[in-house]
Coordinates of C-alpha atoms in Angstrom, one line a residue:
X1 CA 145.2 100.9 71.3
X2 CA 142.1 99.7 71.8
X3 CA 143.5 96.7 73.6
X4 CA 145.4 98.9 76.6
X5 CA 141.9 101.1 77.0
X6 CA 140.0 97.9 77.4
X7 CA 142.6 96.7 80.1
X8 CA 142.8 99.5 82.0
X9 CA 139.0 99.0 82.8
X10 CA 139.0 96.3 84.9
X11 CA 137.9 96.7 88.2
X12 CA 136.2 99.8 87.7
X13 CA 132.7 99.4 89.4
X14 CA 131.3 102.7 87.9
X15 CA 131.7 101.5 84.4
X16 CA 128.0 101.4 82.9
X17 CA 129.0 102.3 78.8
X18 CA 131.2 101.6 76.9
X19 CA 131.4 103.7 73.2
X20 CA 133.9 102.7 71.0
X21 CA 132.2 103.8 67.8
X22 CA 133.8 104.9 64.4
X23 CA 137.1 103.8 65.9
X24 CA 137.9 100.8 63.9
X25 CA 139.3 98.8 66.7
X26 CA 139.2 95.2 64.3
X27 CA 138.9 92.0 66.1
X28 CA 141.8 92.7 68.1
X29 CA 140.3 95.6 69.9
X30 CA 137.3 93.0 69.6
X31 CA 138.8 90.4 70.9
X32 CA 139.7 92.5 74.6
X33 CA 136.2 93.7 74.5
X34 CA 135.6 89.9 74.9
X35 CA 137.4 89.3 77.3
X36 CA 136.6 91.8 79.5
X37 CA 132.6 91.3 79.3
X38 CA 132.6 87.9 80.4
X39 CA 133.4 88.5 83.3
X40 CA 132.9 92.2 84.5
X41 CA 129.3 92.6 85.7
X42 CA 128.9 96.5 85.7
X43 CA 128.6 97.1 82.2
X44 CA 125.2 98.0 80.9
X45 CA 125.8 99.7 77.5
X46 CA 128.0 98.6 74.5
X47 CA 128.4 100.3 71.2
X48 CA 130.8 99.4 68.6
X49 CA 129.1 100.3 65.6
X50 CA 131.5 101.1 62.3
X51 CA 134.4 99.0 63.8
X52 CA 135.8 96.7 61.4
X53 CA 134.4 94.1 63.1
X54 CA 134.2 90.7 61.0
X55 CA 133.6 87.1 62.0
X56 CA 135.9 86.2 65.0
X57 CA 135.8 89.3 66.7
X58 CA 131.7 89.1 66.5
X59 CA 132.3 85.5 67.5
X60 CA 134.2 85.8 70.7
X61 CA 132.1 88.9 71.9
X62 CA 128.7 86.5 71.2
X63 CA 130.7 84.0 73.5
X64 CA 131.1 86.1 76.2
X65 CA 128.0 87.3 76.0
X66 CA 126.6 84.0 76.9
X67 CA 127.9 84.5 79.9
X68 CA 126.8 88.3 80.7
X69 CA 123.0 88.8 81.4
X70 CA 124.0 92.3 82.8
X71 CA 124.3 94.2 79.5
X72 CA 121.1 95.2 78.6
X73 CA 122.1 98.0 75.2
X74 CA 124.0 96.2 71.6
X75 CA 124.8 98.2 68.8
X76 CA 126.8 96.8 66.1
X77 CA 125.6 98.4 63.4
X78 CA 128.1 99.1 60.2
X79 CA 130.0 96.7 60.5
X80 CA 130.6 94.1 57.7
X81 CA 128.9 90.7 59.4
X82 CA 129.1 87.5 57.5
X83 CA 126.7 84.4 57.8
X84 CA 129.2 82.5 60.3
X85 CA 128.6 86.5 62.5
X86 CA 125.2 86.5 62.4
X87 CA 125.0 82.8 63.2
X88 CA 126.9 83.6 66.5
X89 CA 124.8 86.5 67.4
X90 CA 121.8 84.2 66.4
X91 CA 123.3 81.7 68.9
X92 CA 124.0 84.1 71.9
X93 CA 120.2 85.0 71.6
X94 CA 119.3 81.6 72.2
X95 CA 121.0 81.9 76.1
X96 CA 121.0 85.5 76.8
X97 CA 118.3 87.3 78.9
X98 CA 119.3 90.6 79.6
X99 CA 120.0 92.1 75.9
X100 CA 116.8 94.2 75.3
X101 CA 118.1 96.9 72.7
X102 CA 120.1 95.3 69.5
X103 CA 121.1 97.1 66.8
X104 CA 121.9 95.1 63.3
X105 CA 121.7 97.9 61.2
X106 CA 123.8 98.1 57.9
X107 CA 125.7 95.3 58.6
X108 CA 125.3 93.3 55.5
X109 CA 123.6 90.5 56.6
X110 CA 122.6 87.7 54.6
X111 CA 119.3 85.8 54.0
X112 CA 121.3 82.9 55.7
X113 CA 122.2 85.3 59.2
X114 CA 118.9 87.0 59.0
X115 CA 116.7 83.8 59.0
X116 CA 118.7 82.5 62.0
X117 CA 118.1 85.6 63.6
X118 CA 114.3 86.0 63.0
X119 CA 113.7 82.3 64.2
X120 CA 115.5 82.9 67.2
X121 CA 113.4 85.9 67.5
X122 CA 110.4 83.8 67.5
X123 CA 111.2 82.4 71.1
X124 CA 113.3 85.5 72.5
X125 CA 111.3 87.9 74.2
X126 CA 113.7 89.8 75.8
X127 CA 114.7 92.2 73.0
X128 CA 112.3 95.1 73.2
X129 CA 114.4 97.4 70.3
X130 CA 115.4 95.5 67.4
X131 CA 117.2 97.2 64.2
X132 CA 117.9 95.4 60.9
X133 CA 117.2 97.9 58.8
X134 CA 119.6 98.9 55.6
X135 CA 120.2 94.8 55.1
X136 CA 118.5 94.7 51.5
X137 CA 119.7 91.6 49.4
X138 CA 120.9 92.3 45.7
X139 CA 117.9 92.4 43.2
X140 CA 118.9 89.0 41.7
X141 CA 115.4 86.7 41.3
X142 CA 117.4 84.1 43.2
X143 CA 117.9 86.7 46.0
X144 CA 113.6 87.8 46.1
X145 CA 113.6 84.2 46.4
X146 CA 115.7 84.2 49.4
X147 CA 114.4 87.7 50.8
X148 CA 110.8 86.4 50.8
X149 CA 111.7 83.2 53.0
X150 CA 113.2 85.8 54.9
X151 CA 110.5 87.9 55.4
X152 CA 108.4 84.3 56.0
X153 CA 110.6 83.8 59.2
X154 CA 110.4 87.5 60.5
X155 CA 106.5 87.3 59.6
X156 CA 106.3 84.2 61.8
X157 CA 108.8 86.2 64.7
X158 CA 106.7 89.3 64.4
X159 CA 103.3 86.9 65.3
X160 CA 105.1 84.7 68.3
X161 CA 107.0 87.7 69.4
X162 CA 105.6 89.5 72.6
X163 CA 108.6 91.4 73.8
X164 CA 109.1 94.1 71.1
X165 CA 107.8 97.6 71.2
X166 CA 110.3 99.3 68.8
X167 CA 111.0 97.4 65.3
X168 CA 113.0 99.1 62.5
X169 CA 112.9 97.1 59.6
X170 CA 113.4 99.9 56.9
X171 CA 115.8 100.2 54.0
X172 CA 114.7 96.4 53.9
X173 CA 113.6 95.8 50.3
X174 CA 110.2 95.1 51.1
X175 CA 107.5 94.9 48.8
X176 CA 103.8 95.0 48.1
X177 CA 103.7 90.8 47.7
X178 CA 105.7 90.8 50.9
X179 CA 103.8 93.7 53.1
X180 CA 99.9 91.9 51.6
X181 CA 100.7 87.8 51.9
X182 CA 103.0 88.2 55.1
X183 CA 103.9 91.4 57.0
X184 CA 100.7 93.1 57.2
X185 CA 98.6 89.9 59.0
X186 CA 101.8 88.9 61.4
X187 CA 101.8 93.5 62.5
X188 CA 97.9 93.1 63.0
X189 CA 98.4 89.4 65.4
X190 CA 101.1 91.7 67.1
X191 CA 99.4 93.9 70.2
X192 CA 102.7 95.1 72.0
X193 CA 104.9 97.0 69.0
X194 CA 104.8 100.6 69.7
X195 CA 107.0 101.8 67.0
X196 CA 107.4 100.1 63.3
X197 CA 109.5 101.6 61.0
X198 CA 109.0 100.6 57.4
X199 CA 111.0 103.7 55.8
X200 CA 112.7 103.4 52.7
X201 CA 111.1 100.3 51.1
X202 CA 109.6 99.4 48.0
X203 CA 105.8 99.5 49.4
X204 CA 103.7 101.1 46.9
X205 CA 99.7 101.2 46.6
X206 CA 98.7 97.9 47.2
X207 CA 101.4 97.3 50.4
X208 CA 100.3 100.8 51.7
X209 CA 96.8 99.6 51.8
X210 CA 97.2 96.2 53.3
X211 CA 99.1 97.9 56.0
X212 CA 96.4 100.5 56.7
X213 CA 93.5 97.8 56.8
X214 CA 95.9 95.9 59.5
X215 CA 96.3 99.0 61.6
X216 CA 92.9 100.2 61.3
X217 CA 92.2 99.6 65.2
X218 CA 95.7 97.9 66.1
X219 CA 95.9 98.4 70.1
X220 CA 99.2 99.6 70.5
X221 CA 101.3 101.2 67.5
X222 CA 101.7 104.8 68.2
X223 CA 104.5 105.8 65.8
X224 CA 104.6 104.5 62.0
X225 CA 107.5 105.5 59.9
X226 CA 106.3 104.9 56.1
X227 CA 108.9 107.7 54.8
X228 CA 110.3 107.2 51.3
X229 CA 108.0 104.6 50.2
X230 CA 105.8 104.9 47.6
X231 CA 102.0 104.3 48.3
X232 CA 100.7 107.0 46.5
X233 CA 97.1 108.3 46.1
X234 CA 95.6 104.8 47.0
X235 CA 97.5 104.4 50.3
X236 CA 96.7 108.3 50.8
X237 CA 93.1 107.3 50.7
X238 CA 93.7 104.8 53.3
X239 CA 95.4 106.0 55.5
X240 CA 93.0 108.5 55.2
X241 CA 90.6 106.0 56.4
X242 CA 92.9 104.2 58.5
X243 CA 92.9 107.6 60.6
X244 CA 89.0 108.0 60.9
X245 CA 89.1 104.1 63.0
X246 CA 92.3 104.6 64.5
X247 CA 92.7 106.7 67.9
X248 CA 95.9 105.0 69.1
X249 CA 98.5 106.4 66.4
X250 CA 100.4 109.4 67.5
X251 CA 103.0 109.7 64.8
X252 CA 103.2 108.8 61.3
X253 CA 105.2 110.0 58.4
X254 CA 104.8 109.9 55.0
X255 CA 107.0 112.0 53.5
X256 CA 108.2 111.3 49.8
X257 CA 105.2 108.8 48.8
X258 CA 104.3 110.2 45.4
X259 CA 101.2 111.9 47.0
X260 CA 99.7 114.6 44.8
X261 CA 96.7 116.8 45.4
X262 CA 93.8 114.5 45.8
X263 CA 95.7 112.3 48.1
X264 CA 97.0 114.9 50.3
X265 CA 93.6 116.1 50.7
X266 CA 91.6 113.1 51.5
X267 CA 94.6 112.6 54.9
X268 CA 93.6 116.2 55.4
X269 CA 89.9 115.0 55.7
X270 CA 91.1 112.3 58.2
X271 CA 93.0 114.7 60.3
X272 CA 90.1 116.5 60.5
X273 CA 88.5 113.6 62.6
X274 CA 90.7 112.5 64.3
X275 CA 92.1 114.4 67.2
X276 CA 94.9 111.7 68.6
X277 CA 97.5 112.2 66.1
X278 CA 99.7 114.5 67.3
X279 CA 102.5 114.6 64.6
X280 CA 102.3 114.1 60.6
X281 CA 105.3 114.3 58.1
X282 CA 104.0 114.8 54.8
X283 CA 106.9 116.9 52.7
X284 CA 108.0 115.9 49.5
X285 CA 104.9 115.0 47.7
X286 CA 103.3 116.7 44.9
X287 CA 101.2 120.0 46.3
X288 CA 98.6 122.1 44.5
X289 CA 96.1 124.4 45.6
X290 CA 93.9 122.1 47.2
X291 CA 95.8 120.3 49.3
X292 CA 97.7 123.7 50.2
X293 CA 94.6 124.9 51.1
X294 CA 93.2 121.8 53.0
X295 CA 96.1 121.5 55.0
X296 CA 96.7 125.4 55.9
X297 CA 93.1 125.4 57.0
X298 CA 94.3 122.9 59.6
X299 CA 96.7 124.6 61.0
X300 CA 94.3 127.5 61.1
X301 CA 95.4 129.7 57.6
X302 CA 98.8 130.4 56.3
X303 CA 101.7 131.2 58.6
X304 CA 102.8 134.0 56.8
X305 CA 101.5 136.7 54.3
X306 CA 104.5 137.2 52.4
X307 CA 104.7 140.6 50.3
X308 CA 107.8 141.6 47.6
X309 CA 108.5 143.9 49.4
X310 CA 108.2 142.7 53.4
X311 CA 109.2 139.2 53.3
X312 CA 108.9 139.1 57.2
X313 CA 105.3 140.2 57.7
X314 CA 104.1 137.6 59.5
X315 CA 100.2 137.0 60.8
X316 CA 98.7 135.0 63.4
X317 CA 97.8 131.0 63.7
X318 CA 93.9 130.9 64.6
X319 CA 94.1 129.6 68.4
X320 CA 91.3 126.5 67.1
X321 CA 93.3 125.0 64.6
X322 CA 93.2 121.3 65.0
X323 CA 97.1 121.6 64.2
X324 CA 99.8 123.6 65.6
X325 CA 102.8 123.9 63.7
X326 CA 105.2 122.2 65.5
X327 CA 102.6 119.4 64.5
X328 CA 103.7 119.0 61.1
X329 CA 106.9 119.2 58.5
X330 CA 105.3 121.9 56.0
X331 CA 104.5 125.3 56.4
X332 CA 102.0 127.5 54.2
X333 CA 102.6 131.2 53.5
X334 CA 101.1 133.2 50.4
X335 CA 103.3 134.7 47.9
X336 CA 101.3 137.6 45.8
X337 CA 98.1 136.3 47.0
X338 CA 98.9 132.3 46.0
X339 CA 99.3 130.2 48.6
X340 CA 102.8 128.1 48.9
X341 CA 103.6 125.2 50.7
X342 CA 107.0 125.2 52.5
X343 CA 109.3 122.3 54.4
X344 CA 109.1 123.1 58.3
X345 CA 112.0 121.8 60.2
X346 CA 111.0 120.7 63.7
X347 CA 114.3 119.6 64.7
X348 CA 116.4 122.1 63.1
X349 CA 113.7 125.1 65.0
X350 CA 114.2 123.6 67.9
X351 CA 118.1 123.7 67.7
X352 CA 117.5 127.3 67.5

């Protein structure tokens, strides 16, 4: 099937994208992809992630791709790439110039791909959105072994590397030894990454701290993605601080950290200060009156007084709060006179 689609395309000067995701189309379909990229020049966008793609369909597209500097958009996430895969795309990167959005996610890559592709990384500058995330090695002391030299090469990428602005290396397996003796110095070096996502790995007190101290006047990141993690009261208390010397972040989440009370408080502090941050996810950490209170106060007092028997008497956000609530993923209302702390769903509000 996928075959007579990709046929039928040739010639066809208006083609800019091509979406062939959750199709399946194997290294057959693959294979015609192939085949018509190396020589159309049109084609700007290709996405084939969850395909069934394995090693010689990856190959022969990486081939042509040496040839085609007009596609500028990658994504081959989900699909099951082996270390001879990842060693083509490492090689395509080598000779292509006009890929600058590649997408790697949960394919399975090995320590033996992802090192290939991290030192290849260290020259390429062309890529300006790179996703690896979701490629965590088995737990195996042989394979920490293997993930840290991994980690040594993308440290060494991350340094050398001027063309990135967005970097999503969640879901990862990275951990405090990693994020204090190599990621945190090679993200501080680094003045052109925008966005760093770090969701989802196994960064705890001391990582959370290293990483504030390296951010603490960074010149460009704006957006920080530290969901699911687990820094705790400590990395509370510096990010905390991290916020009082930093006016370029505009984003940051840290959602699910194992936060409680005197944690939650202290970023409240820091929001207080600064007045650049203009989004904070903090949902799913441990709330108590306190931090209820700190945080309602900046979004100017509860959002709601909620009563037994009215549970839609709402009141009104004080117009000076230094947060409005489209600012943040919780919400505060009182219940019989105690206040609550609620999740606020921006995106699913805005659907609405």
């Amino acid at each position: 099937m996928a075959e007579s689609i990709i046929g039928s395309l040739h010639g066809l000067e208006f083609l800019k994208v091509i979406d062939l995701s959750y199709n399946e189309i194997g290294d057959k379909g693959a294979m015609a992809i192939a085949k018509f990229i190396k020589t159309d020049t049109m084609l700007e966008i290709l996405m084939l992630q969850s395909n069934n793609l394995a090693t010689s369909g990856i190959a022969a597209i990486c081939k042509s791709l040496q040839y085609n500097a007009q596609i500028t958009y990658l994504d081959l996430s989900n699909n099951e790439i082996s270390d001879e895969a990842g060693l083509a795309i490492a090689s395509m990167l080598q000779i292509n110039t006009g890929i600058t959005n590649l997408f790697l996610s949960g394919c399975k890559l090995r320590a033996t791909a992802l090192i290939a592709i991290t030192t290849v990384l260290q020259t390429n500058n062309y890529i300006q959105q790179l996703d690896i995330s979701n490629n965590i090695l088995s737990s195996t002391s042989l394979s920490q072994t293997l993930l840290n030299d991994v980690m040594t090469h993308l440290s060494i990428a991350i340094t050398n590397n001027y063309g990135i602005k967005n970097l999503n290396i969640s879901k990862m397996g990275i951990t405090d030894y990693i994020m204090c003796n190599m990621l945190a110095s090679a993200i501080q070096s680094n003045s052109n990454i925008e966005t760093l996502n770090l969701s989802g790995n196994r960064i705890t007190r001391d990582g959370g701290v290293a990483l504030c101290k390296a951010l603490s006047v960074h010149p460009s990141i704006n957006n920080l993605k530290l969901s699911c993690c687990a820094i705790q009261n400590e990395g509370a208390e510096a990010v905390a601080q991290l916020l009082l010397t930093n006016t370029k972040l505009k984003e940051i989440y840290l959602d699910f950290n194992k936060i409680t009370g005197p944690g939650l408080v202290a970023i409240a502090k820091g929001l207080e200060a600064n007045v650049m941050l203009k989004y904070i996810a903090v949902w799913g950490n441990t709330w108590d009156a306190a931090s209820c209170e700190a945080f309602s106060k900046l979004l100017g007092g509860p959002s709601s007084i909620v009563k037994i028997e009215d549970p839609k008497a709402h009141a009104t956000i004080e117009k000076n709060s230094r947060l409005s609530q489209c600012n943040i993923d919780v919400t505060f209302c009182r219940v019989q006179n105690v206040l609550q702390v609620a999740r606020y769903a921006r995106d699913e509000v805005e659907e609405k």
